[in-house]
Short mmCIF file of C-alpha atoms in Angstrom, two decimals:
data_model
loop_
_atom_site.label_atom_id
_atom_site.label_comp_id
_atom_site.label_asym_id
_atom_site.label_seq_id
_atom_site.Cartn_x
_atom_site.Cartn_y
_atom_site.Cartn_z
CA UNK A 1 -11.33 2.61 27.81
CA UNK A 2 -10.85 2.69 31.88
CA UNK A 3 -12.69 -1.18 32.15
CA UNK A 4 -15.26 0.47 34.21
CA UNK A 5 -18.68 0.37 32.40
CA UNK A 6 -21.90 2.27 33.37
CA UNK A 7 -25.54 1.94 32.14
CA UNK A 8 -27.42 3.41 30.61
CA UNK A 9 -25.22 6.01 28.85
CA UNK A 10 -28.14 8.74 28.69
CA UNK A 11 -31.70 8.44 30.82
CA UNK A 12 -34.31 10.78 30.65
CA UNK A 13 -37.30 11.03 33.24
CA UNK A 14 -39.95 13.16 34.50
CA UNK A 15 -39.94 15.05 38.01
CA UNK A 16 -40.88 12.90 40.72
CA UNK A 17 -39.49 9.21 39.05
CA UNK A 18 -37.16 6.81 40.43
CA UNK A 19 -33.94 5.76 38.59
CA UNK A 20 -31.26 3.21 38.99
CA UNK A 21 -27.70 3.69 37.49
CA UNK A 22 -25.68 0.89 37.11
CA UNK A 23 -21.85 -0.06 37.27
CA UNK A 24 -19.39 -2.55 36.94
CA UNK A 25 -15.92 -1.68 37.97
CA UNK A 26 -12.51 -2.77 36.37
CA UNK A 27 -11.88 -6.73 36.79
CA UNK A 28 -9.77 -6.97 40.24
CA UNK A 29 -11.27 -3.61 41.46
CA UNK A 30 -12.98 -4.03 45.43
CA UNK A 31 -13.89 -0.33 45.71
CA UNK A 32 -16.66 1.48 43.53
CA UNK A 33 -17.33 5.13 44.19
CA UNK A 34 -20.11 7.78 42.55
CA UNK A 35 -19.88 11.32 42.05
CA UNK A 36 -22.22 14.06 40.29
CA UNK A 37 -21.18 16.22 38.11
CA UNK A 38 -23.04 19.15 37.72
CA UNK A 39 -22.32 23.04 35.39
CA UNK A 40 -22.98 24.67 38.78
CA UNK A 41 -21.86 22.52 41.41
CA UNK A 42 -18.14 20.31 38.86
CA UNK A 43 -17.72 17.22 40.36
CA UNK A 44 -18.77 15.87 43.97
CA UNK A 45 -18.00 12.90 45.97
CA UNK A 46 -21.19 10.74 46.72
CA UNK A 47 -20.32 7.83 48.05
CA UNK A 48 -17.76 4.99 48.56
CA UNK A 49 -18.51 1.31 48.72
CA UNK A 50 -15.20 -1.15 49.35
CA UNK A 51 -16.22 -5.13 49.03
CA UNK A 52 -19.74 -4.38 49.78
CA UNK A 53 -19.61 -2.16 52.67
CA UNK A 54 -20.41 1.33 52.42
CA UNK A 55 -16.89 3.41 53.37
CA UNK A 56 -17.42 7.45 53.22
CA UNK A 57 -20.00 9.00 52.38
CA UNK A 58 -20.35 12.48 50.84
CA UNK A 59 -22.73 14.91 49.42
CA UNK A 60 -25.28 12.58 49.32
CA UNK A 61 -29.16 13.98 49.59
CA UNK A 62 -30.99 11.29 51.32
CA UNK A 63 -33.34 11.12 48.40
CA UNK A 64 -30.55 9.08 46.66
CA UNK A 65 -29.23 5.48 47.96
CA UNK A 66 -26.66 2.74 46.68
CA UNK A 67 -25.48 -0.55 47.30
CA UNK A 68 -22.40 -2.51 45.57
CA UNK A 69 -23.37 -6.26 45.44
CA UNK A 70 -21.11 -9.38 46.05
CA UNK A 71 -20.19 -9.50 42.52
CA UNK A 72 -19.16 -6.08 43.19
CA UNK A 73 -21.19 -4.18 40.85
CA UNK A 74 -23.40 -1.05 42.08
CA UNK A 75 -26.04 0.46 41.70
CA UNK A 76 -26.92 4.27 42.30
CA UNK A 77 -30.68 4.77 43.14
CA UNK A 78 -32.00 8.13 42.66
CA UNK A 79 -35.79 8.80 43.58
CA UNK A 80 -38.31 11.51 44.08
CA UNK A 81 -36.79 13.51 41.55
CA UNK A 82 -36.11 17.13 40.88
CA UNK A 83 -35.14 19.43 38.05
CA UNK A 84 -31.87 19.78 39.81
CA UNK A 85 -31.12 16.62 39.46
CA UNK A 86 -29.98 16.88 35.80
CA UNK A 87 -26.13 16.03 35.85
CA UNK A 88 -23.91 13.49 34.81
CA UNK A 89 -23.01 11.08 37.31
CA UNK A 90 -19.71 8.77 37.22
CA UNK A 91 -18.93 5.26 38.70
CA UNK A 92 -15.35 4.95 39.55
CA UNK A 93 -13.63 1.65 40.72
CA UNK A 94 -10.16 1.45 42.32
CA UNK A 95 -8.15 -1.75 43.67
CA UNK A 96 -8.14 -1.55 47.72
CA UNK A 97 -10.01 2.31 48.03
CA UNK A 98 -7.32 3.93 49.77
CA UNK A 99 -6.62 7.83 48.95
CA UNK A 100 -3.35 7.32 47.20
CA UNK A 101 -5.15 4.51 45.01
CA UNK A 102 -5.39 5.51 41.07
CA UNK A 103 -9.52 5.90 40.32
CA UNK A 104 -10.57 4.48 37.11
CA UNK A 105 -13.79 6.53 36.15
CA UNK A 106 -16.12 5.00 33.51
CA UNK A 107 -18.13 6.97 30.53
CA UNK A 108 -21.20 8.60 33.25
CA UNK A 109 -24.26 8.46 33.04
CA UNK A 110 -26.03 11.53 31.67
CA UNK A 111 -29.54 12.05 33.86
CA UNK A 112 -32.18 14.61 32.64
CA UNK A 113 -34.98 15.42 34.50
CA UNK A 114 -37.61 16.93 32.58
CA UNK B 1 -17.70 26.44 48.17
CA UNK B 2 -15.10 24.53 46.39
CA UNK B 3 -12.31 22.99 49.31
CA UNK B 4 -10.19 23.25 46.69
CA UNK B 5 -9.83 26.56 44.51
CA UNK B 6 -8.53 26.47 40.76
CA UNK B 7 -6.84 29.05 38.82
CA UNK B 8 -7.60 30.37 36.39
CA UNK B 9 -10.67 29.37 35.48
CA UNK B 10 -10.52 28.87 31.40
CA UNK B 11 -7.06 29.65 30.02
CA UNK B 12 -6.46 30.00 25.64
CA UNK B 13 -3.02 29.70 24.62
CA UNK B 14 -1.05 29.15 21.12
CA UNK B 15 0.35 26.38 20.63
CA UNK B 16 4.32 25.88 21.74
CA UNK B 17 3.35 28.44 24.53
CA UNK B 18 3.57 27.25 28.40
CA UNK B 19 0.72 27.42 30.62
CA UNK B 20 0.78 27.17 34.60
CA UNK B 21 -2.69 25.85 36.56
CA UNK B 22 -3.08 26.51 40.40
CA UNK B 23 -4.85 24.55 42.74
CA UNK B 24 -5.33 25.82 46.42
CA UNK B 25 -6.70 24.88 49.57
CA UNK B 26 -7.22 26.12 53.39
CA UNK B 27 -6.92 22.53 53.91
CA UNK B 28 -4.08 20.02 54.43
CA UNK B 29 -4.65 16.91 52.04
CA UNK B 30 -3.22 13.23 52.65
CA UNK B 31 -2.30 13.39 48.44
CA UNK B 32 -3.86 15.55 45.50
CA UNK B 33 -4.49 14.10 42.39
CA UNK B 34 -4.66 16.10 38.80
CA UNK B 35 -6.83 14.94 36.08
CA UNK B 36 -8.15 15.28 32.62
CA UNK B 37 -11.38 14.92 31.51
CA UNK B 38 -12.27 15.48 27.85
CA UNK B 39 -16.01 15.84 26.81
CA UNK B 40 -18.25 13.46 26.97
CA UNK B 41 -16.00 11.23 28.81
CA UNK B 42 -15.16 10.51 32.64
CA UNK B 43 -11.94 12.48 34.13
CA UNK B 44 -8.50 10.43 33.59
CA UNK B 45 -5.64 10.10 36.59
CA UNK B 46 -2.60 12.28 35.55
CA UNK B 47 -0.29 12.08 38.34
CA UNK B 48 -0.68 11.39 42.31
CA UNK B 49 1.33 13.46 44.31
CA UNK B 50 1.74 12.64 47.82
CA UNK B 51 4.62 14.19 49.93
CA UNK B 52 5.06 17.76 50.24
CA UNK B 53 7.11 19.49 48.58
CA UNK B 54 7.30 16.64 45.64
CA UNK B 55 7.45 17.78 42.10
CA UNK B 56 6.53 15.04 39.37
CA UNK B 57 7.60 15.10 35.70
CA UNK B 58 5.93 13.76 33.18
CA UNK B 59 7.03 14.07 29.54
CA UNK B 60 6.16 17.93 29.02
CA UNK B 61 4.00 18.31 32.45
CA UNK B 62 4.93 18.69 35.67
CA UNK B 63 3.14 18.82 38.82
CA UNK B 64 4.04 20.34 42.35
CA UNK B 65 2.70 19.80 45.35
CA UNK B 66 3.30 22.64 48.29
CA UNK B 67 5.42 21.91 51.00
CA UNK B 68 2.32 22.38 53.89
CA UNK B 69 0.39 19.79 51.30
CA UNK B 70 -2.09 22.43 50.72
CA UNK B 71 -1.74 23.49 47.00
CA UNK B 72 -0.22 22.67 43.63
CA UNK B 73 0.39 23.39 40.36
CA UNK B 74 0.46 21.84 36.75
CA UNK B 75 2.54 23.29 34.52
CA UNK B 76 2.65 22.12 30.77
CA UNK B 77 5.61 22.77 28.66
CA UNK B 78 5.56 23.64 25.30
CA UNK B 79 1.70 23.21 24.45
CA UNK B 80 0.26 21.33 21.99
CA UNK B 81 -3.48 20.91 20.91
CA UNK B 82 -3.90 17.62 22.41
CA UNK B 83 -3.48 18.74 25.59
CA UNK B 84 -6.96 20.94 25.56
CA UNK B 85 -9.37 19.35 27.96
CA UNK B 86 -10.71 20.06 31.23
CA UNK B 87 -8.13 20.22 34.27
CA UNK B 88 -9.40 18.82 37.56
CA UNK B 89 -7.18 18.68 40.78
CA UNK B 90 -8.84 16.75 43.60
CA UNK B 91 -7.53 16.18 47.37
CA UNK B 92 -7.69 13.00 49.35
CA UNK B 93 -8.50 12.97 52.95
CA UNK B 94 -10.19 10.13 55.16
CA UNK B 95 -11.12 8.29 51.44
CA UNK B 96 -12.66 11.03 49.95
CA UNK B 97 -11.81 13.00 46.99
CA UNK B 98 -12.87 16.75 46.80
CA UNK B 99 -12.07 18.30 43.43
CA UNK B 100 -11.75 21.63 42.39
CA UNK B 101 -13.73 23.68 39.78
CA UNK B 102 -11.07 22.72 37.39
CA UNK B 103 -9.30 24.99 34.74
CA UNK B 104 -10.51 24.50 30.78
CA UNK B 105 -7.46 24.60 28.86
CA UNK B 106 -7.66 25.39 25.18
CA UNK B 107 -4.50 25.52 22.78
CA UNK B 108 -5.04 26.87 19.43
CA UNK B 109 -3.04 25.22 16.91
#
């Protein structure tokens, strides 16, 4: 167990719908991050939030949006959805967000888009 | 296109055999990072490595890091079925992580 949690563990949705993943990061964590993992695509860098401020930003399609709130949680909002949307997509938390800092990835979130 | 390239792609060995993992890149990375992920679960941290040339050693894996900070290898002694998973290396530049493809090792008992 990395402390990081995620929810829900599995979502399934319809083309077109709007979805919100959620995370919580370790206790004592400042920096969340989300990637998508994908069979055709592995795993890809979203985007990085550090105490509430967004920090880098990835391959992020403009359809999809998050935030990381002052209790630090965050959420990853994904709308106007397509088939190719179907992945798994991981919150990971890490003390300060440097490069050299260990990332602590919790259990994804497994989105199908029917 | 994958920044960083992984070699091979799926390896199957027997166990108590040695296995070798490449991870290379046209680009120069601040650290690179190996992990494990397992199904159904998110990747886990095996070992940062940050200067070039550094070679880490943990129990019966050890990890390499090229002197331009470019590539690197994992190389696992003496396998055992516990280590099958998924093999992920990922760089770090400018806070992001790119990972590779990653390598799915199997080892057969």
């Amino acid at each position: 167990d990395s402390g990081v949690t995620q929810t829900p563990k599995h979502l399934i949705t319809a083309t077109g719908q709007r979805v919100t993943l959620r995370c919580s990061p370790r206790s004592g964590d400042l920096s969340v991050y989300w990637y998508q993992q994908s069979l055709d695509q592995g795993l890809q860098f979203l985007i990085q939030y550090y105490n509430g401020e967004e920090r880098a930003k990835g391959n992020i399609l403009e359809r999809f949006s998050a935030q990381q709130f002052p209790d630090l949680h965050s959420e990853l909002n994904l709308s106007s959805l397509e088939l190719g949307d179907s992945a798994l997509y991981f919150c990971a938390s890490s003390v300060e967000g440097q490069s050299t800092d260990t990332q602590y990835f919790g259990p994804g979130t497994r989105l199908t888009v029917l | 296109t994958q920044l960083l390239e992984q070699s091979p792609q799926f390896l199957s060995i027997q166990e108590g055999e040695n296995l070798t993992v490449y991870c290379n890149s046209s680009s120069v990375f601040s650290s690179l990072q190996w992990y494990r992920q397992e199904p159904g679960e998110g990747p886990v941290l095996l070992v940062t490595v940050v200067t070039g040339g550094e070679v880490k050693k943990l129990k019966r894996l050890t990890f390499q890091f090229g002197d331009a900070r470019k590539d690197s290898s994992l190389h696992i002694t003496a396998a055992q079925p516990g280590d099958t998973g998924l093999y992920l290396c990922a760089g770090a530049r400018d806070y992001k992580l790119s990972f590779g493809a990653g390598t799915t090792v199997t080892v057969r008992a």
